[in-house]
PDB file of C-alpha atoms in Angstrom:
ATOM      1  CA  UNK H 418      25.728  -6.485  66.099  1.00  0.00           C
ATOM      2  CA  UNK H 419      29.535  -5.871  66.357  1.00  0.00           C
ATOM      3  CA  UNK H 420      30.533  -5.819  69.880  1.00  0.00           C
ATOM      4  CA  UNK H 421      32.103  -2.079  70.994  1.00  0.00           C
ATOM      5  CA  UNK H 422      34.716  -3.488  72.960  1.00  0.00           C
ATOM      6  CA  UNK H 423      37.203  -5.943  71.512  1.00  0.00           C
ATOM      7  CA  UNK H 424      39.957  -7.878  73.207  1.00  0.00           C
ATOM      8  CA  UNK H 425      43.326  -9.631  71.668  1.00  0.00           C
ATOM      9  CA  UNK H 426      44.564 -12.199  73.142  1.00  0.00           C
ATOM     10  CA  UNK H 427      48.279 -12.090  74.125  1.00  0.00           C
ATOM     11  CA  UNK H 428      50.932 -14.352  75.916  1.00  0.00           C
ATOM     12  CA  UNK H 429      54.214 -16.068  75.382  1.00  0.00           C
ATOM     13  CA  UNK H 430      52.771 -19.401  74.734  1.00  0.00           C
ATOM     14  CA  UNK H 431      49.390 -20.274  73.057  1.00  0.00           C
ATOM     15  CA  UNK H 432      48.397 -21.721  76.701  1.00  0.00           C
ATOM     16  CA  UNK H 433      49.287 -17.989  78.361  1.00  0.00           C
ATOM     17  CA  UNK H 434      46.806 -17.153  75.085  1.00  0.00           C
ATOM     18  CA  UNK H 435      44.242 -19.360  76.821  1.00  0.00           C
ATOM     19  CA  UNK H 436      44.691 -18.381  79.836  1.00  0.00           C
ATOM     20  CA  UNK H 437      44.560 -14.448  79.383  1.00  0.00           C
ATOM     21  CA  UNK H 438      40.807 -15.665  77.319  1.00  0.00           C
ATOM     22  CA  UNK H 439      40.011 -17.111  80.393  1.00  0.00           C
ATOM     23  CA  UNK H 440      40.520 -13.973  82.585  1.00  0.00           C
ATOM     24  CA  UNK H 441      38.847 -11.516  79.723  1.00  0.00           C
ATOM     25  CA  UNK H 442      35.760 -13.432  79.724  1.00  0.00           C
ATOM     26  CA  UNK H 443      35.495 -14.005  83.584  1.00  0.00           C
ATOM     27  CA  UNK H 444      35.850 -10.280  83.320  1.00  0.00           C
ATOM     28  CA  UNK H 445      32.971  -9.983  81.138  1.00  0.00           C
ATOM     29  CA  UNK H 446      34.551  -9.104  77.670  1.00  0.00           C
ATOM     30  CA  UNK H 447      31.657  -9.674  74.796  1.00  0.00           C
ATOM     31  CA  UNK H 448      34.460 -10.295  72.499  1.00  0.00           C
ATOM     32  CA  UNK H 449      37.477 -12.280  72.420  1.00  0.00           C
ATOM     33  CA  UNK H 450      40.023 -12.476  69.271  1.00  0.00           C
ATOM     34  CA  UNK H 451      42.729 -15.534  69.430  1.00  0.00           C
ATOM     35  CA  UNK H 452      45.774 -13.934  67.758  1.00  0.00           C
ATOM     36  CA  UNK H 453      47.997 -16.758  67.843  1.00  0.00           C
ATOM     37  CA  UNK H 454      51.497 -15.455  65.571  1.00  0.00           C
ATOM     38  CA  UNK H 455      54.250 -17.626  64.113  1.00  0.00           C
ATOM     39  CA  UNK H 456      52.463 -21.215  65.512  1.00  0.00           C
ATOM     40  CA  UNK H 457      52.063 -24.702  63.614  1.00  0.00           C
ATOM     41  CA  UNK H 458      48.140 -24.954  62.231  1.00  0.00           C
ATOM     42  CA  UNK H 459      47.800 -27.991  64.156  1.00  0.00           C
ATOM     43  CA  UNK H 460      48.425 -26.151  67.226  1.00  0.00           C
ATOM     44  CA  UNK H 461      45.834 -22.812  66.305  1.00  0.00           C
ATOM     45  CA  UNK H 462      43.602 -25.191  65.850  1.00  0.00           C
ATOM     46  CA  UNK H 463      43.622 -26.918  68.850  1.00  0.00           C
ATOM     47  CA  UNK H 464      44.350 -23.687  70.939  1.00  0.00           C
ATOM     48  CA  UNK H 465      41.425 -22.362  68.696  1.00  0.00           C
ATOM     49  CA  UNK H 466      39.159 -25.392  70.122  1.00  0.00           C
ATOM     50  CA  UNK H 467      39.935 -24.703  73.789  1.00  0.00           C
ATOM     51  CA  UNK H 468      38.862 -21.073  73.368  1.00  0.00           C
ATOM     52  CA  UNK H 469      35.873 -22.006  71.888  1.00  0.00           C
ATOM     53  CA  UNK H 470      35.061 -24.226  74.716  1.00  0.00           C
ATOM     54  CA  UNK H 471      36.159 -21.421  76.926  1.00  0.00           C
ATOM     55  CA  UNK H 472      34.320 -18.289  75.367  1.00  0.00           C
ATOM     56  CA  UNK H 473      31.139 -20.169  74.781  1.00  0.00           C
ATOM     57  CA  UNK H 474      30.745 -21.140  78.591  1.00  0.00           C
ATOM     58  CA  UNK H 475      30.767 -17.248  78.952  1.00  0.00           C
ATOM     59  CA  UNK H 476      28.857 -16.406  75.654  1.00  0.00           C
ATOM     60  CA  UNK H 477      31.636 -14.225  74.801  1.00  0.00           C
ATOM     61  CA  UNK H 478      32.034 -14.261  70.565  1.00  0.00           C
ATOM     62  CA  UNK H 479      35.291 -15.489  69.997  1.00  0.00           C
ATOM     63  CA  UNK H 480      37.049 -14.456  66.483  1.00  0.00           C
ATOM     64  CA  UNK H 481      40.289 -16.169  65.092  1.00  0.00           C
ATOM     65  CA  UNK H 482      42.698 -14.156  63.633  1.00  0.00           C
ATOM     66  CA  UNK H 483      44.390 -14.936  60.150  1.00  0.00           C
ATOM     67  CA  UNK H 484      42.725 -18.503  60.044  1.00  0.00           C
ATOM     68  CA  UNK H 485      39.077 -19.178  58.996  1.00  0.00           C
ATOM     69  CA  UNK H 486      39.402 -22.197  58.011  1.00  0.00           C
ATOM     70  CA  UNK H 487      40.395 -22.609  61.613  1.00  0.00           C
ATOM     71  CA  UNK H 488      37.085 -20.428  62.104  1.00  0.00           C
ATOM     72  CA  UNK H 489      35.135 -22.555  60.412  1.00  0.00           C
ATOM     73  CA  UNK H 490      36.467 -25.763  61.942  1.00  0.00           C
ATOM     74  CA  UNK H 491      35.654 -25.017  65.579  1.00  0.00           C
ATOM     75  CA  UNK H 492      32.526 -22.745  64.407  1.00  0.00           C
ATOM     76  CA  UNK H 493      34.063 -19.669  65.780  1.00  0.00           C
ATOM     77  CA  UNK H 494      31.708 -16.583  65.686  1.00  0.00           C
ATOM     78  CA  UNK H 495      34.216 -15.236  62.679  1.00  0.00           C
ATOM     79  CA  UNK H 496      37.580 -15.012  61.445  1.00  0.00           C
ATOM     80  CA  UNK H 497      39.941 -11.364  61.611  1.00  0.00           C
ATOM     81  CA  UNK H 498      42.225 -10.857  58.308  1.00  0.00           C
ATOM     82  CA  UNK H 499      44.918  -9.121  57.829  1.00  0.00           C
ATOM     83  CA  UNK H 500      46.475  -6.776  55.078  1.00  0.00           C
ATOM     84  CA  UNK H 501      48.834  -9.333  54.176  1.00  0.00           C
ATOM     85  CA  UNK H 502      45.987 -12.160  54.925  1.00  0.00           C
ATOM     86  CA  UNK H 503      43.842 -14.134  52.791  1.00  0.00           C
ATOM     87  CA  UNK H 504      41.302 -12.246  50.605  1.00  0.00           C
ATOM     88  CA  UNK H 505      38.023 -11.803  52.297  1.00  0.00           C
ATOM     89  CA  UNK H 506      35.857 -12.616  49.504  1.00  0.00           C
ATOM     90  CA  UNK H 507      37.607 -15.855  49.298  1.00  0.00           C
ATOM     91  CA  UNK H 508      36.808 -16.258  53.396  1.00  0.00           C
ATOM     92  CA  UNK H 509      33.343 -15.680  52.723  1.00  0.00           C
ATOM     93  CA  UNK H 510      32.881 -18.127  49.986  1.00  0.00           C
ATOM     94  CA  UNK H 511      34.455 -20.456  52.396  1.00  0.00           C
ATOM     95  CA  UNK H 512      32.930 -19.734  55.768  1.00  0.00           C
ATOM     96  CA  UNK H 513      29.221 -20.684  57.399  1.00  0.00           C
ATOM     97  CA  UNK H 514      27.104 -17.515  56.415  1.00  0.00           C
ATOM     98  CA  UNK H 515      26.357 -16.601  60.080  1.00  0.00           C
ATOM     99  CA  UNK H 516      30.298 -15.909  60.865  1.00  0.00           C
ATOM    100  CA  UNK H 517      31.785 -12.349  61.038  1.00  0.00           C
ATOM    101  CA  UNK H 518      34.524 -11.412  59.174  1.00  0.00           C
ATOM    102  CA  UNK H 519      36.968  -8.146  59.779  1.00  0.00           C
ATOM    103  CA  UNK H 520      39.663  -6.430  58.206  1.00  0.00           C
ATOM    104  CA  UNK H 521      42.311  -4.747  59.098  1.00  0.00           C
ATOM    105  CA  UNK H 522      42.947  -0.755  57.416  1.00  0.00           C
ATOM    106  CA  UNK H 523      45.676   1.692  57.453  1.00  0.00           C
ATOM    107  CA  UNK H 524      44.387   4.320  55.110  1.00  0.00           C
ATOM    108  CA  UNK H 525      40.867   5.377  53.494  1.00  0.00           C
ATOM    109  CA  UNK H 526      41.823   3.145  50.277  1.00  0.00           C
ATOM    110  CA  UNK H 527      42.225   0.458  52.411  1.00  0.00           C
ATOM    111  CA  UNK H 528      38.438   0.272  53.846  1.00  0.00           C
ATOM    112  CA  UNK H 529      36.806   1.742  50.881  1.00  0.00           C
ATOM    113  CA  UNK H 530      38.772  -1.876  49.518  1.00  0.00           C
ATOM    114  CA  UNK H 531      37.619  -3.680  52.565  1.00  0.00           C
ATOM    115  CA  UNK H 532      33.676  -2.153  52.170  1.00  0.00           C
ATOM    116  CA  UNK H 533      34.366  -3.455  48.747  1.00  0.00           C
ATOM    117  CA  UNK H 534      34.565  -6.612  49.887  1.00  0.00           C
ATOM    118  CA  UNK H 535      31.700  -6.909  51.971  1.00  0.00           C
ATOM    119  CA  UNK H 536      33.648  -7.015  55.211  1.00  0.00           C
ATOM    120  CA  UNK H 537      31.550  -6.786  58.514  1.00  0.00           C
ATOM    121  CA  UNK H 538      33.925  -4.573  60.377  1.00  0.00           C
ATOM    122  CA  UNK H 539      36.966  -2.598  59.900  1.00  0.00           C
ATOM    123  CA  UNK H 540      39.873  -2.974  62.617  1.00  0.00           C
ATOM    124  CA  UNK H 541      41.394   0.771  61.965  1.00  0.00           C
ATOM    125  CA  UNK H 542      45.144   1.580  63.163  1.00  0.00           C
ATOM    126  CA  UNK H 543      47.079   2.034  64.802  1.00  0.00           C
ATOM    127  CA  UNK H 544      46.270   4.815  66.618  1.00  0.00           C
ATOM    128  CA  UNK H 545      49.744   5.420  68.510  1.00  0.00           C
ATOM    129  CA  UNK H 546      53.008   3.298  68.235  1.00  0.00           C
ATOM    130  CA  UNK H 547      52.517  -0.102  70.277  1.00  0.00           C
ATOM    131  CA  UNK H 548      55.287  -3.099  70.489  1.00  0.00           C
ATOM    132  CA  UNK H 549      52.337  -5.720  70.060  1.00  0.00           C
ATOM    133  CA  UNK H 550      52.298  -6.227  66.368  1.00  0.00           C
ATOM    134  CA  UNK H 551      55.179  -6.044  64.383  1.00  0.00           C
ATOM    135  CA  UNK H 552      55.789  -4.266  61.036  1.00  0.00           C
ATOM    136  CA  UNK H 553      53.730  -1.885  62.417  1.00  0.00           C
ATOM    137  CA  UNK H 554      51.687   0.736  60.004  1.00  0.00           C
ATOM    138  CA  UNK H 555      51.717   4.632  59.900  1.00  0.00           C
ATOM    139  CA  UNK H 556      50.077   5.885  63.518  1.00  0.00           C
ATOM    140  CA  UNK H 557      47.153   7.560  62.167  1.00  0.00           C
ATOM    141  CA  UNK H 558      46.377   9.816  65.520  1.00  0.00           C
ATOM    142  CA  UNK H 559      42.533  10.942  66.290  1.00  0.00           C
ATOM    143  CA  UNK H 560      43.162  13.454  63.023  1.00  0.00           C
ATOM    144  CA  UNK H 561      43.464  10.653  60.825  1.00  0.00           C
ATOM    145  CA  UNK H 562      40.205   8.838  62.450  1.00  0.00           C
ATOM    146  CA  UNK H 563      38.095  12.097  62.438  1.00  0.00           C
ATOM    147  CA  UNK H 564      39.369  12.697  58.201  1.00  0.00           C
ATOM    148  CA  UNK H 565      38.562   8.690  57.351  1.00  0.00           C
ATOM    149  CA  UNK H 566      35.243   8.578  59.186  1.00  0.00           C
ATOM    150  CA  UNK H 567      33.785  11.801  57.464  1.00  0.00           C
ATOM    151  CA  UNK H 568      34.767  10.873  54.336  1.00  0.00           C
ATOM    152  CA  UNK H 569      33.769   7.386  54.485  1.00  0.00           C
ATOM    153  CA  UNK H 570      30.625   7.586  56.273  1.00  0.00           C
ATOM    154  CA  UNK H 571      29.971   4.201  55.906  1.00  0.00           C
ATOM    155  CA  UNK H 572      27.664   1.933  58.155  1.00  0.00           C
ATOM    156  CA  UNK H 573      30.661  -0.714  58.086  1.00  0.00           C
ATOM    157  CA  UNK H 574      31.436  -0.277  62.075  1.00  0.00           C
ATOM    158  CA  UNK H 575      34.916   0.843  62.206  1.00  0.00           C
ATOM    159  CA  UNK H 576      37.142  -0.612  65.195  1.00  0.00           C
ATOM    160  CA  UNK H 577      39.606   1.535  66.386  1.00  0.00           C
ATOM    161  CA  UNK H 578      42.772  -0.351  67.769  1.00  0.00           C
ATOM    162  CA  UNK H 579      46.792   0.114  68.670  1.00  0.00           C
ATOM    163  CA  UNK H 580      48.001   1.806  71.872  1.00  0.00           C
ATOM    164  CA  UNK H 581      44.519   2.624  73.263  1.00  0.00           C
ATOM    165  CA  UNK H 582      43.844   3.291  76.692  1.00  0.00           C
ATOM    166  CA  UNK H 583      40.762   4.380  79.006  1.00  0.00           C
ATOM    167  CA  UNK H 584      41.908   8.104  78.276  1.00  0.00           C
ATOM    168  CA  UNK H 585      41.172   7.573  74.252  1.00  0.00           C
ATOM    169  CA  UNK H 586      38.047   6.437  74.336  1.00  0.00           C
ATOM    170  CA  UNK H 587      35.686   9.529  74.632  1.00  0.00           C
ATOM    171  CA  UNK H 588      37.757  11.017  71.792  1.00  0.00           C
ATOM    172  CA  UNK H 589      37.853   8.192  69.995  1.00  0.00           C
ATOM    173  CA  UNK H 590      34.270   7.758  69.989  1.00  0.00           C
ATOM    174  CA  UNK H 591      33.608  11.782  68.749  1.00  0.00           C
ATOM    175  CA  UNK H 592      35.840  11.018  65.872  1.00  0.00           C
ATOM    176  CA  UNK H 593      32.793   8.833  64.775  1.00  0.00           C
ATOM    177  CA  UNK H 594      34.239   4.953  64.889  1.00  0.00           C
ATOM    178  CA  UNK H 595      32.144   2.185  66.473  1.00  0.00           C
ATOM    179  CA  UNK H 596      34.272   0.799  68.754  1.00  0.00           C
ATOM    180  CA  UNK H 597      37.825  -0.010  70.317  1.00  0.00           C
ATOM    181  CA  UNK H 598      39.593  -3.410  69.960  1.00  0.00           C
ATOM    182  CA  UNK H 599      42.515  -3.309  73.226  1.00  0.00           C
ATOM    183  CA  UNK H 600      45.104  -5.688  74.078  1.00  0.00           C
ATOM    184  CA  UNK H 601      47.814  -4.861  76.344  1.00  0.00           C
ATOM    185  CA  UNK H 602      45.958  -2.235  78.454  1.00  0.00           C
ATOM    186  CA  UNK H 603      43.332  -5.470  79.599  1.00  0.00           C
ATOM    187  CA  UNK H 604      45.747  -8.315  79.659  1.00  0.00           C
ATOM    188  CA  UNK H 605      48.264  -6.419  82.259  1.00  0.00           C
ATOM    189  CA  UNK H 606      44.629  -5.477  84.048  1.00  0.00           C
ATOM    190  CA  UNK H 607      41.773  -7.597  83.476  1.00  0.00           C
ATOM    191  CA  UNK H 608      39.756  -5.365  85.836  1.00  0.00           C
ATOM    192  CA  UNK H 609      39.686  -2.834  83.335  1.00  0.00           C
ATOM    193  CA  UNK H 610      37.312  -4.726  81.037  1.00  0.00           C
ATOM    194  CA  UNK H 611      34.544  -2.789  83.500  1.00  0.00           C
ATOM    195  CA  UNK H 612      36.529   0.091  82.925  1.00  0.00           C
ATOM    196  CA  UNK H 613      36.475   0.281  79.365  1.00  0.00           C
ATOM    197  CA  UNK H 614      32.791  -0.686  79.069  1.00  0.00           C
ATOM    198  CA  UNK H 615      31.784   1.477  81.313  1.00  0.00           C
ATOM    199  CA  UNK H 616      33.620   4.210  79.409  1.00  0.00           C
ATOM    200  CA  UNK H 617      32.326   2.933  76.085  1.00  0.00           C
ATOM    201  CA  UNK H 618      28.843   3.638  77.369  1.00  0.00           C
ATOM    202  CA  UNK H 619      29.054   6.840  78.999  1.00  0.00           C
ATOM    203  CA  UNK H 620      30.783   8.281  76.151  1.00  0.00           C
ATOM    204  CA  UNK H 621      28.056   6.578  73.871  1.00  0.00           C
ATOM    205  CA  UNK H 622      25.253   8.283  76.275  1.00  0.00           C
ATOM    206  CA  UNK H 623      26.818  11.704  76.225  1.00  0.00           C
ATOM    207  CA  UNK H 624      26.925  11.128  72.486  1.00  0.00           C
ATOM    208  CA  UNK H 625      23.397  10.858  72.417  1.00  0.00           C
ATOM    209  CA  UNK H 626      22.456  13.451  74.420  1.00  0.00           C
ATOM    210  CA  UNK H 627      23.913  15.661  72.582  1.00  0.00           C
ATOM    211  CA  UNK H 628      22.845  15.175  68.739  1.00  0.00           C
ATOM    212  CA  UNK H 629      19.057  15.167  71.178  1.00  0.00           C
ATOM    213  CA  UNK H 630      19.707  18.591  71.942  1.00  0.00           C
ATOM    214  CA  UNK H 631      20.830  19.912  68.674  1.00  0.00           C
ATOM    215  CA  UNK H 632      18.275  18.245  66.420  1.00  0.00           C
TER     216      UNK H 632
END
């Protein structure tokens, strides 16, 4: 099961990484991704081993991003790849079966590619213009969720991600994704890890409810 509630790791040095992992899991995040950017292998890796010591005291899944053999290496619970990234076929031929392994999509060509390739989630964005990754792709706006979804309707859970914030989520959710994936909202708060979950769930109840009352 892929968790609803992703968070990235940021910080100016891998150890502000580790630290900011620290704080989402004593916070009670389910799921942690290292995104370490423009750092040595050596040093992923051994960032990558300290947040596997970290996450699994918490039994928070932690993904790497980019890496799996990095994954593999400190038995991560799965890798994240990106566009640019290494093929995820490839990954999978290369990974432990039990590991996850997500994509990231801009467009519907890009999961129908990504469902293709037997991904286990799709990290969809961004939904607004956000300063955390660079070379950033078209903002696709909950219009460009709502058109993907329908037309998709896959069961590959789609993670929504880029910009959001506590207000998104309930109209995130109707445009029919599984879940959000948040990094700088949580790392300048790590109190709204709650937040967020709690909003996940209430959004996920009302959800409910309602297709209850119209069947």
């Amino acid at each position: 099961m892929i968790p609803k509630l992703h968070y990235i790791s940021q910080g100016n040095t891998p150890e502000a990484h580790l630290d900011n992992i620290q704080n989402a899991c004593i916070h009670g995040a389910t799921l942690v991704q290292l995104r370490l950017k423009n750092v040595p292998l050596d040093q992923v890796l051994n960032i990558a081993k300290e947040a596997r010591a970290i996450t699994f005291q918490y039994g928070t899944k932690l993904i790497i991003n980019d890496h799996y053999e990095v994954a593999k290496e400190v038995k991560a619970d799965g890798v994240h790849l990106g566009k640019t990234d290494s093929c995820p076929t490839l990954a999978r031929t290369y990974l432990y079966s039990w590991q996850i392994i997500g994509g990231t999509a801009n467009t519907l060509e890009d999961c129908l590619s990504l469902i293709d390739k037997g991904v286990d989630y799709i990290g969809l964005g961004p939904l607004r213009f956000t300063t955390t990754k660079k070379n950033l792709s078209p903002v696709l706006g909950y219009n460009g969720y709502h058109i993907i979804t329908e037309t998709l309707k896959t069961k590959t859970p789609i993670i929504a991600i880029g910009g959001i914030t506590i207000k998104d989520v309930a109209d995130l959710l109707e445009t029919g994704i599984h879940g959000i994936a948040v990094s700088g909202e949580i790392t300048n708060d790590f109190t709204k890890i709650d937040a967020f979950q709690q909003s996940l769930a209430a959004s996920l109840n009302k959800e409910q409810h309602h297709t209850i009352e119209n069947r």
